[in-house]
Amino acid sequence: MGLFNRLFRQKPPPDVPMERVSESVATMEQYLRGIMSHYGGAHFQGDTQAKEILSVYSFGGITALALQHQMSPPQAHAVCLALFTSFFGFEPPDAANKAQAVITAAPDKTSHLYRIIHRGADGFLHWQQHSDDGAAKDFAEIMDHFKNFKKKEG
């Protein structure tokens, strides 16, 4: 059973202390700041596409952390909502819609978000193990793909 199925389709584990949720948000913020720094913070100032794609990518890391900390799905959802509102600056209703979209997309191999989420999980696990810029390079590669696609369309 896949990473996301384990989180969202199994009987939820007992709730872990709420401090784990706060710690997870702080860990994700550190991870995402590193990606943004490597990719170039200016890209996120006016470019909503970069922010949108990074939020989808981040959900892979959120899921990996939730599994590591044995969080319940509502706790993982709380981490996601906190990041989407405080870190990414999405309005709460928009953050809730985006969170639902990535939760729905994570196990759906036909979703256009599926690969980004799963690459985000791999990137996060790599970052935890190596503390390098591998995830940031992976994110930059994803963004290059989107830029090239825009050029072909335009």
Backbone as ProteinMPNN parsed JSONL, in Angstrom:
{"seq_chain_A": "MGLFNRLFRQKPPPDVPMERVSESVATMEQYLRGIMSHYGGAHFQGDTQAKEILSVYSFGGITALALQHQMSPPQAHAVCLALFTSFFGFEPPDAANKAQAVITAAPDKTSHLYRIIHRGADGFLHWQQHSDDGAAKDFAEIMDHFKNFKKKEG", "coords_chain_A": {"N_chain_A": [[0.855, -1.169, 0.0], [0.584, 2.224, -0.791], [2.349, 5.231, 0.215], [0.557, 7.436, 0.641], [-1.909, 6.191, 0.753], [-1.632, 4.774, 3.09], [-1.742, 6.825, 4.931], [-4.251, 8.07, 4.515], [-6.205, 6.115, 4.28], [-6.237, 4.149, 6.156], [-7.189, 2.953, 9.42], [-7.237, 5.599, 11.664], [-4.354, 6.516, 13.593], [-3.906, 6.803, 17.182], [-4.296, 10.131, 18.409], [-1.437, 12.169, 18.255], [0.602, 14.231, 20.376], [-0.247, 17.721, 20.229], [1.934, 19.353, 19.929], [3.545, 18.117, 18.097], [2.315, 18.729, 15.716], [2.811, 21.483, 15.53], [5.624, 21.388, 15.505], [5.983, 20.046, 13.111], [4.976, 21.88, 11.267], [6.891, 23.898, 11.587], [9.209, 22.513, 10.733], [8.531, 21.999, 8.062], [8.351, 24.637, 7.117], [11.034, 25.452, 7.308], [12.211, 23.685, 5.468], [10.849, 24.448, 3.098], [11.622, 27.135, 2.876], [14.295, 26.789, 2.236], [14.079, 25.626, -0.315], [12.858, 27.738, -1.688], [14.81, 29.702, -1.449], [16.925, 28.567, -2.895], [15.763, 28.311, -5.433], [15.141, 30.899, -5.948], [13.96, 33.589, -4.411], [12.657, 35.768, -5.553], [11.116, 34.738, -7.587], [8.816, 33.977, -6.351], [7.527, 36.211, -5.556], [5.847, 37.679, -7.403], [4.977, 35.677, -8.974], [2.479, 33.612, -9.184], [2.2, 31.02, -10.053], [4.557, 29.6, -9.351], [4.343, 29.607, -6.562], [1.94, 28.214, -6.244], [2.601, 25.697, -7.328], [4.692, 24.96, -5.631], [3.258, 24.705, -3.268], [1.722, 22.443, -3.78], [3.782, 20.582, -4.162], [4.835, 20.663, -1.589], [2.967, 19.237, -0.144], [3.611, 16.565, -0.383], [5.82, 16.374, 1.335], [4.555, 17.051, 3.733], [2.898, 14.853, 4.054], [4.787, 12.789, 4.311], [6.029, 13.549, 6.731], [3.803, 13.38, 8.413], [3.325, 10.629, 8.429], [5.745, 9.738, 9.569], [5.556, 10.842, 12.137], [3.325, 9.633, 13.041], [0.806, 10.838, 12.792], [-2.688, 11.603, 12.887], [-5.096, 11.687, 10.172], [-6.657, 14.166, 10.45], [-4.805, 15.722, 11.9], [-2.641, 15.885, 10.112], [-3.937, 17.28, 8.135], [-4.32, 19.661, 9.488], [-1.669, 20.592, 9.644], [-1.204, 21.005, 6.936], [-3.157, 23.0, 6.326], [-2.248, 25.048, 8.023], [0.285, 25.634, 6.894], [-0.496, 26.376, 4.291], [-1.976, 28.685, 4.791], [-0.413, 30.377, 6.571], [2.321, 30.238, 5.658], [2.272, 30.19, 2.802], [0.362, 32.104, 2.367], [-2.286, 31.925, 1.498], [-5.751, 32.655, 1.434], [-8.022, 31.586, 4.028], [-10.453, 30.11, 3.037], [-9.604, 29.479, 0.426], [-7.253, 28.099, 0.982], [-8.33, 25.86, 2.254], [-9.721, 24.693, 0.116], [-7.562, 24.13, -1.595], [-6.125, 22.354, 0.004], [-7.941, 20.228, 0.142], [-7.919, 19.504, -2.529], [-5.267, 18.507, -2.926], [-5.269, 16.395, -1.131], [-7.181, 14.748, -2.258], [-5.963, 14.267, -4.722], [-3.568, 12.931, -4.126], [-3.666, 9.991, -3.883], [-4.53, 9.394, -6.431], [-3.631, 8.313, -9.397], [-4.26, 9.305, -11.877], [-4.511, 11.994, -11.628], [-3.427, 15.317, -12.364], [-1.861, 16.424, -10.444], [-0.681, 14.428, -9.025], [1.981, 13.367, -9.605], [3.598, 15.553, -8.907], [3.098, 15.814, -6.16], [4.065, 13.339, -5.218], [6.738, 13.486, -6.007], [7.414, 15.551, -4.355], [7.244, 14.308, -1.85], [9.361, 12.462, -2.069], [11.458, 14.292, -2.425], [11.408, 15.647, 0.035], [12.036, 13.574, 1.853], [14.606, 13.003, 0.939], [15.854, 15.447, 1.562], [15.685, 15.358, 4.374], [17.432, 13.242, 4.913], [19.872, 13.996, 3.751], [20.303, 16.722, 3.961], [20.753, 18.593, 1.903], [20.592, 20.37, -1.24], [18.986, 18.875, -2.91], [16.163, 18.506, -3.106], [15.418, 21.094, -3.741], [16.631, 21.398, -6.238], [15.165, 19.485, -7.603], [12.615, 20.639, -7.488], [13.121, 22.936, -9.01], [13.542, 21.73, -11.47], [10.978, 20.76, -12.01], [9.643, 23.212, -12.266], [10.961, 24.206, -14.511], [9.966, 22.469, -16.411], [7.279, 23.305, -16.5], [7.644, 25.928, -17.413], [8.757, 25.458, -19.95], [6.604, 24.171, -21.143], [4.754, 26.245, -21.211], [6.038, 27.923, -23.059], [5.872, 26.394, -25.387], [3.146, 26.38, -25.784], [2.592, 29.083, -26.134]], "CA_chain_A": [[0.0, 0.0, 0.0], [1.417, 3.396, -0.947], [2.553, 6.206, 1.267], [-0.624, 8.246, 0.889], [-2.985, 5.295, 1.166], [-1.439, 4.467, 4.508], [-2.162, 7.96, 5.741], [-5.636, 8.487, 4.357], [-7.174, 5.031, 4.12], [-6.187, 3.232, 7.28], [-7.763, 3.415, 10.67], [-6.306, 6.606, 12.167], [-3.659, 6.21, 14.843], [-4.32, 7.722, 18.247], [-3.717, 11.46, 18.215], [-0.159, 12.485, 18.881], [0.504, 15.555, 20.996], [-0.363, 18.846, 19.298], [3.272, 19.922, 19.696], [4.058, 17.503, 16.871], [1.763, 19.495, 14.601], [3.595, 22.723, 15.478], [6.98, 21.028, 15.08], [5.918, 19.686, 11.699], [4.837, 23.131, 10.521], [8.208, 24.562, 11.624], [10.106, 21.741, 9.868], [8.143, 22.248, 6.669], [8.728, 26.012, 6.773], [12.484, 25.451, 7.093], [12.409, 22.963, 4.212], [10.344, 25.259, 1.985], [12.478, 28.327, 2.735], [15.485, 26.342, 1.514], [13.721, 25.479, -1.732], [12.615, 29.078, -2.234], [16.101, 30.379, -1.525], [17.675, 27.974, -4.001], [15.085, 28.608, -6.693], [15.14, 32.357, -6.088], [12.792, 34.156, -3.744], [11.964, 36.72, -6.432], [10.139, 33.985, -8.381], [7.594, 33.778, -5.577], [6.924, 37.501, -5.246], [4.729, 37.974, -8.275], [4.65, 34.484, -9.751], [1.586, 32.741, -8.424], [2.384, 29.637, -10.472], [5.614, 28.998, -8.533], [3.796, 29.394, -5.217], [0.934, 27.151, -6.343], [3.273, 24.413, -7.543], [5.408, 24.614, -4.402], [2.294, 24.245, -2.257], [1.4, 21.045, -4.131], [5.019, 19.836, -3.875], [4.992, 20.59, -0.132], [2.06, 18.255, 0.439], [4.352, 15.311, -0.267], [6.586, 16.45, 2.577], [3.6, 17.019, 4.845], [2.451, 13.463, 4.206], [5.914, 12.014, 4.847], [6.145, 13.894, 8.153], [2.64, 12.846, 9.134], [3.57, 9.198, 8.628], [6.853, 9.587, 10.514], [5.102, 11.231, 13.478], [2.105, 8.869, 13.282], [-0.305, 11.76, 12.951], [-3.977, 11.239, 12.314], [-5.399, 12.538, 9.02], [-6.985, 15.548, 10.816], [-3.591, 16.442, 12.29], [-1.92, 16.188, 8.868], [-4.727, 18.325, 7.493], [-4.021, 20.893, 10.231], [-0.35, 21.035, 9.189], [-1.401, 21.493, 5.571], [-3.873, 24.277, 6.389], [-1.369, 26.049, 8.633], [1.272, 26.041, 5.888], [-1.147, 27.046, 3.17], [-2.394, 30.036, 5.182], [0.65, 31.221, 7.14], [3.543, 30.278, 4.855], [1.971, 30.545, 1.413], [-0.476, 33.298, 2.369], [-3.596, 31.723, 0.889], [-6.897, 32.948, 2.3], [-8.508, 30.316, 4.585], [-11.297, 29.277, 2.169], [-8.771, 29.01, -0.682], [-6.359, 27.087, 1.558], [-9.128, 24.649, 2.475], [-9.957, 24.082, -1.207], [-6.297, 23.586, -2.089], [-5.823, 21.176, 0.819], [-8.813, 19.136, -0.315], [-7.46, 19.091, -3.865], [-4.072, 17.656, -2.837], [-5.656, 15.162, -0.437], [-7.874, 13.938, -3.263], [-5.036, 13.924, -5.799], [-2.427, 12.12, -3.682], [-3.729, 8.577, -4.267], [-5.134, 9.268, -7.763], [-2.578, 8.338, -10.407], [-4.712, 10.031, -13.062], [-4.527, 13.422, -11.334], [-2.271, 16.077, -12.832], [-1.07, 16.803, -9.269], [-0.128, 13.207, -8.422], [3.451, 13.266, -9.723], [4.228, 16.642, -8.15], [2.99, 15.45, -4.742], [4.97, 12.224, -4.916], [8.114, 13.997, -6.082], [7.591, 16.332, -3.132], [7.527, 13.366, -0.756], [10.732, 11.98, -2.276], [12.359, 15.412, -2.168], [11.458, 15.896, 1.474], [12.802, 12.487, 2.486], [16.007, 13.232, 0.564], [16.316, 16.588, 2.364], [15.873, 14.898, 5.751], [18.578, 12.343, 5.002], [21.122, 14.547, 3.243], [20.395, 18.157, 4.259], [21.343, 19.301, 0.775], [19.625, 21.078, -2.081], [18.402, 17.939, -3.875], [14.74, 18.815, -3.293], [15.341, 22.384, -4.429], [16.95, 21.131, -7.645], [14.021, 18.774, -8.156], [11.552, 21.624, -7.69], [13.524, 23.771, -10.152], [13.307, 20.923, -12.667], [9.523, 20.787, -12.239], [9.302, 24.548, -12.758], [11.454, 24.283, -15.894], [8.995, 21.739, -17.231], [6.117, 24.176, -16.691], [8.055, 27.052, -18.266], [8.888, 24.948, -21.324], [5.256, 23.899, -21.626], [4.172, 27.566, -21.536], [6.665, 28.412, -24.297], [5.329, 25.622, -26.511], [1.758, 26.813, -25.991], [2.55, 30.492, -26.497]], "C_chain_A": [[0.9, 1.231, 0.0], [1.426, 4.315, 0.258], [1.272, 6.945, 1.623], [-1.816, 7.387, 1.287], [-2.861, 4.938, 2.636], [-1.943, 5.6, 5.376], [-3.665, 8.174, 5.687], [-6.641, 7.35, 4.256], [-7.146, 4.03, 5.262], [-6.926, 3.832, 8.469], [-6.774, 4.412, 11.276], [-5.631, 6.171, 13.463], [-4.184, 7.136, 15.933], [-3.624, 9.071, 18.032], [-2.4, 11.6, 18.959], [-0.293, 13.87, 19.493], [0.497, 16.673, 19.949], [0.981, 19.527, 19.039], [3.871, 19.366, 18.416], [3.547, 18.245, 15.645], [2.573, 20.774, 14.434], [5.019, 22.461, 15.008], [7.01, 20.716, 13.587], [5.778, 20.922, 10.821], [6.187, 23.835, 10.456], [9.205, 23.837, 10.721], [9.808, 22.012, 8.405], [8.52, 23.669, 6.24], [10.224, 26.11, 6.49], [12.814, 24.812, 5.739], [12.012, 23.83, 3.018], [11.146, 26.534, 1.787], [13.755, 27.981, 1.982], [15.217, 26.189, 0.019], [13.561, 26.851, -2.368], [13.927, 29.847, -2.395], [16.904, 29.873, -2.717], [17.07, 28.37, -5.344], [15.093, 30.103, -6.99], [13.853, 32.949, -5.543], [11.99, 35.097, -4.614], [10.904, 36.018, -7.273], [8.796, 33.878, -7.674], [6.894, 35.092, -5.245], [5.705, 37.78, -6.116], [4.231, 36.766, -9.034], [3.763, 33.559, -8.929], [1.765, 31.283, -8.82], [3.445, 28.945, -9.614], [5.094, 28.681, -7.132], [2.776, 28.25, -5.224], [1.609, 25.781, -6.468], [4.05, 23.994, -6.298], [4.445, 24.144, -3.321], [1.883, 22.796, -2.526], [2.593, 20.15, -3.786], [5.17, 19.629, -2.362], [4.096, 19.532, 0.493], [2.715, 16.878, 0.532], [5.168, 15.264, 1.011], [5.695, 16.391, 3.806], [3.172, 15.578, 5.112], [3.562, 12.596, 4.787], [6.089, 12.289, 6.343], [4.998, 13.313, 8.964], [2.809, 11.346, 9.4], [4.676, 8.964, 9.645], [6.412, 9.854, 11.947], [3.813, 10.519, 13.885], [0.918, 9.781, 13.589], [-1.571, 11.169, 12.366], [-4.206, 12.105, 11.079], [-5.829, 13.963, 9.403], [-5.758, 16.367, 11.247], [-2.764, 16.805, 11.062], [-2.628, 17.31, 8.115], [-4.461, 19.669, 8.176], [-2.659, 21.456, 9.826], [-0.481, 21.669, 7.805], [-2.078, 22.87, 5.586], [-3.005, 25.382, 6.985], [-0.336, 26.547, 7.631], [0.634, 26.837, 4.76], [-1.585, 28.46, 3.536], [-1.216, 30.882, 5.64], [1.878, 31.336, 6.246], [3.273, 30.769, 3.435], [1.058, 31.768, 1.295], [-1.812, 33.146, 1.664], [-4.676, 32.09, 1.903], [-7.475, 31.619, 2.803], [-9.445, 29.51, 3.685], [-10.513, 28.684, 0.983], [-7.827, 27.911, -0.201], [-7.102, 25.775, 1.777], [-9.404, 23.934, 1.151], [-8.692, 23.448, -1.759], [-5.906, 22.323, -1.308], [-6.672, 19.991, 0.372], [-8.362, 18.615, -1.678], [-6.244, 18.173, -3.777], [-4.366, 16.358, -2.108], [-6.328, 14.207, -1.425], [-6.901, 13.437, -4.329], [-3.952, 12.935, -5.385], [-2.526, 10.642, -4.061], [-4.204, 8.335, -5.701], [-4.077, 9.423, -8.857], [-2.984, 9.07, -11.681], [-4.725, 11.547, -12.855], [-3.264, 14.108, -11.86], [-1.375, 16.527, -11.668], [-0.293, 15.63, -8.668], [1.408, 13.178, -8.435], [4.158, 14.354, -8.923], [4.216, 16.312, -6.66], [3.999, 14.361, -4.395], [6.434, 12.623, -5.054], [8.412, 14.843, -4.857], [7.897, 15.449, -1.933], [8.965, 12.855, -0.864], [11.751, 13.079, -1.97], [12.508, 15.701, -0.691], [12.274, 14.828, 2.183], [14.289, 12.615, 2.171], [16.603, 14.357, 1.415], [16.561, 16.169, 3.812], [17.146, 14.074, 5.903], [19.898, 13.024, 4.673], [21.343, 16.025, 3.551], [21.086, 18.935, 3.14], [20.241, 19.943, -0.058], [18.994, 20.177, -3.149], [16.935, 18.222, -4.146], [14.571, 20.126, -4.049], [15.647, 22.217, -5.918], [15.795, 20.406, -8.326], [12.866, 19.743, -8.426], [11.874, 22.518, -8.891], [13.297, 23.025, -11.472], [11.813, 20.889, -13.014], [9.117, 22.139, -12.822], [9.785, 24.739, -14.189], [10.492, 23.579, -16.847], [7.777, 22.629, -17.52], [6.456, 25.367, -17.585], [8.166, 26.627, -19.727], [7.52, 24.664, -21.931], [4.566, 25.212, -22.023], [4.723, 28.099, -22.85], [6.099, 27.702, -25.52], [3.9, 26.039, -26.826], [1.683, 28.213, -26.594], [3.003, 30.755, -27.863]], "O_chain_A": [[1.89, 1.265, 0.731], [0.622, 4.186, 1.181], [0.939, 7.064, 2.803], [-2.649, 7.821, 2.083], [-3.861, 4.813, 3.342], [-2.509, 5.363, 6.443], [-4.288, 8.433, 6.717], [-7.84, 7.612, 4.154], [-7.988, 3.133, 5.304], [-7.238, 5.022, 8.515], [-5.588, 4.102, 11.391], [-6.252, 5.541, 14.319], [-4.832, 8.14, 15.64], [-2.501, 9.129, 17.532], [-2.266, 11.209, 20.119], [-1.218, 14.607, 19.153], [1.156, 16.573, 18.915], [1.141, 20.208, 18.026], [4.618, 20.059, 17.725], [4.261, 18.376, 14.651], [2.976, 21.113, 13.322], [5.561, 23.22, 14.205], [7.953, 21.084, 12.887], [6.389, 21.004, 9.755], [6.587, 24.316, 9.396], [9.973, 24.488, 10.013], [10.718, 22.227, 7.605], [8.963, 23.873, 5.11], [10.635, 26.776, 5.539], [13.607, 25.352, 4.967], [12.756, 23.931, 2.043], [11.336, 26.974, 0.654], [14.245, 28.78, 1.184], [16.04, 26.58, -0.809], [14.07, 27.098, -3.461], [14.115, 30.561, -3.38], [17.493, 30.66, -3.458], [17.79, 28.723, -6.278], [15.058, 30.515, -8.149], [12.789, 32.819, -6.149], [10.777, 35.221, -4.444], [9.899, 36.629, -7.636], [7.76, 33.708, -8.318], [5.785, 35.085, -4.711], [4.633, 38.088, -5.593], [3.178, 36.818, -9.669], [4.25, 32.812, -8.08], [1.511, 30.393, -8.009], [3.241, 27.807, -9.192], [5.374, 27.614, -6.586], [2.759, 27.421, -4.315], [1.226, 24.827, -5.79], [4.07, 22.815, -5.945], [4.791, 23.264, -2.533], [1.717, 22.013, -1.59], [2.426, 19.088, -3.188], [5.58, 18.559, -1.911], [4.425, 18.985, 1.545], [2.401, 16.107, 1.439], [5.208, 14.241, 1.693], [6.039, 15.756, 4.802], [3.096, 15.146, 6.263], [3.31, 11.762, 5.657], [6.277, 11.36, 7.128], [5.2, 12.814, 10.072], [2.471, 10.862, 10.48], [4.556, 8.083, 10.496], [6.847, 9.165, 12.87], [3.274, 10.778, 14.961], [0.139, 9.534, 14.51], [-1.525, 10.337, 11.459], [-3.578, 13.155, 10.944], [-5.403, 14.906, 8.736], [-5.689, 17.567, 10.984], [-2.241, 17.916, 10.977], [-1.984, 18.181, 7.53], [-4.386, 20.7, 7.507], [-2.512, 22.67, 9.68], [0.069, 22.739, 7.547], [-1.612, 23.798, 4.925], [-3.024, 26.518, 6.51], [-0.104, 27.751, 7.527], [1.171, 27.857, 4.329], [-1.569, 29.347, 2.682], [-1.033, 31.996, 5.148], [2.422, 32.429, 6.092], [3.964, 31.655, 2.932], [0.992, 32.394, 0.238], [-2.414, 34.144, 1.269], [-4.514, 31.854, 3.101], [-7.427, 30.622, 2.081], [-9.249, 28.3, 3.571], [-10.734, 27.538, 0.592], [-7.625, 26.912, -0.891], [-6.561, 24.701, 1.514], [-9.328, 22.707, 1.079], [-8.736, 22.357, -2.327], [-5.419, 21.351, -1.886], [-6.167, 18.876, 0.241], [-8.422, 17.413, -1.938], [-6.187, 17.163, -4.478], [-3.779, 15.324, -2.426], [-6.065, 13.004, -1.417], [-7.013, 12.299, -4.784], [-3.466, 12.173, -6.221], [-1.535, 10.081, -4.528], [-4.272, 7.187, -6.139], [-3.681, 10.539, -9.195], [-2.122, 9.421, -12.487], [-4.927, 12.3, -13.807], [-2.171, 13.545, -11.805], [-0.246, 16.964, -11.893], [0.643, 15.829, -7.893], [2.043, 12.987, -7.398], [5.204, 14.103, -8.325], [5.219, 16.509, -5.973], [4.704, 14.458, -3.39], [7.28, 12.147, -4.296], [9.543, 14.852, -4.371], [8.721, 15.806, -1.092], [9.695, 12.821, 0.126], [12.776, 12.828, -1.336], [13.611, 15.97, -0.214], [13.114, 15.146, 3.025], [15.135, 12.366, 3.03], [17.717, 14.235, 1.925], [17.551, 16.587, 4.413], [17.854, 14.194, 6.902], [20.932, 12.678, 5.244], [22.46, 16.523, 3.415], [21.9, 19.822, 3.398], [19.095, 20.041, 0.38], [18.522, 20.667, -4.175], [16.502, 18.182, -5.298], [13.687, 20.253, -4.896], [14.99, 22.829, -6.76], [15.481, 20.677, -9.485], [12.22, 19.67, -9.471], [10.992, 22.818, -9.695], [12.905, 23.628, -12.471], [11.442, 20.979, -14.184], [8.331, 22.197, -13.768], [9.097, 25.365, -14.996], [10.244, 24.051, -17.957], [7.307, 22.692, -18.656], [5.645, 25.769, -18.419], [7.727, 27.342, -20.628], [7.312, 24.898, -23.121], [3.881, 25.277, -23.044], [3.983, 28.657, -23.661], [5.872, 28.322, -26.559], [3.489, 26.052, -27.986], [0.837, 28.498, -27.441], [3.017, 31.907, -28.297]]}, "name": "protein", "num_of_chains": 1, "seq": "MGLFNRLFRQKPPPDVPMERVSESVATMEQYLRGIMSHYGGAHFQGDTQAKEILSVYSFGGITALALQHQMSPPQAHAVCLALFTSFFGFEPPDAANKAQAVITAAPDKTSHLYRIIHRGADGFLHWQQHSDDGAAKDFAEIMDHFKNFKKKEG"}
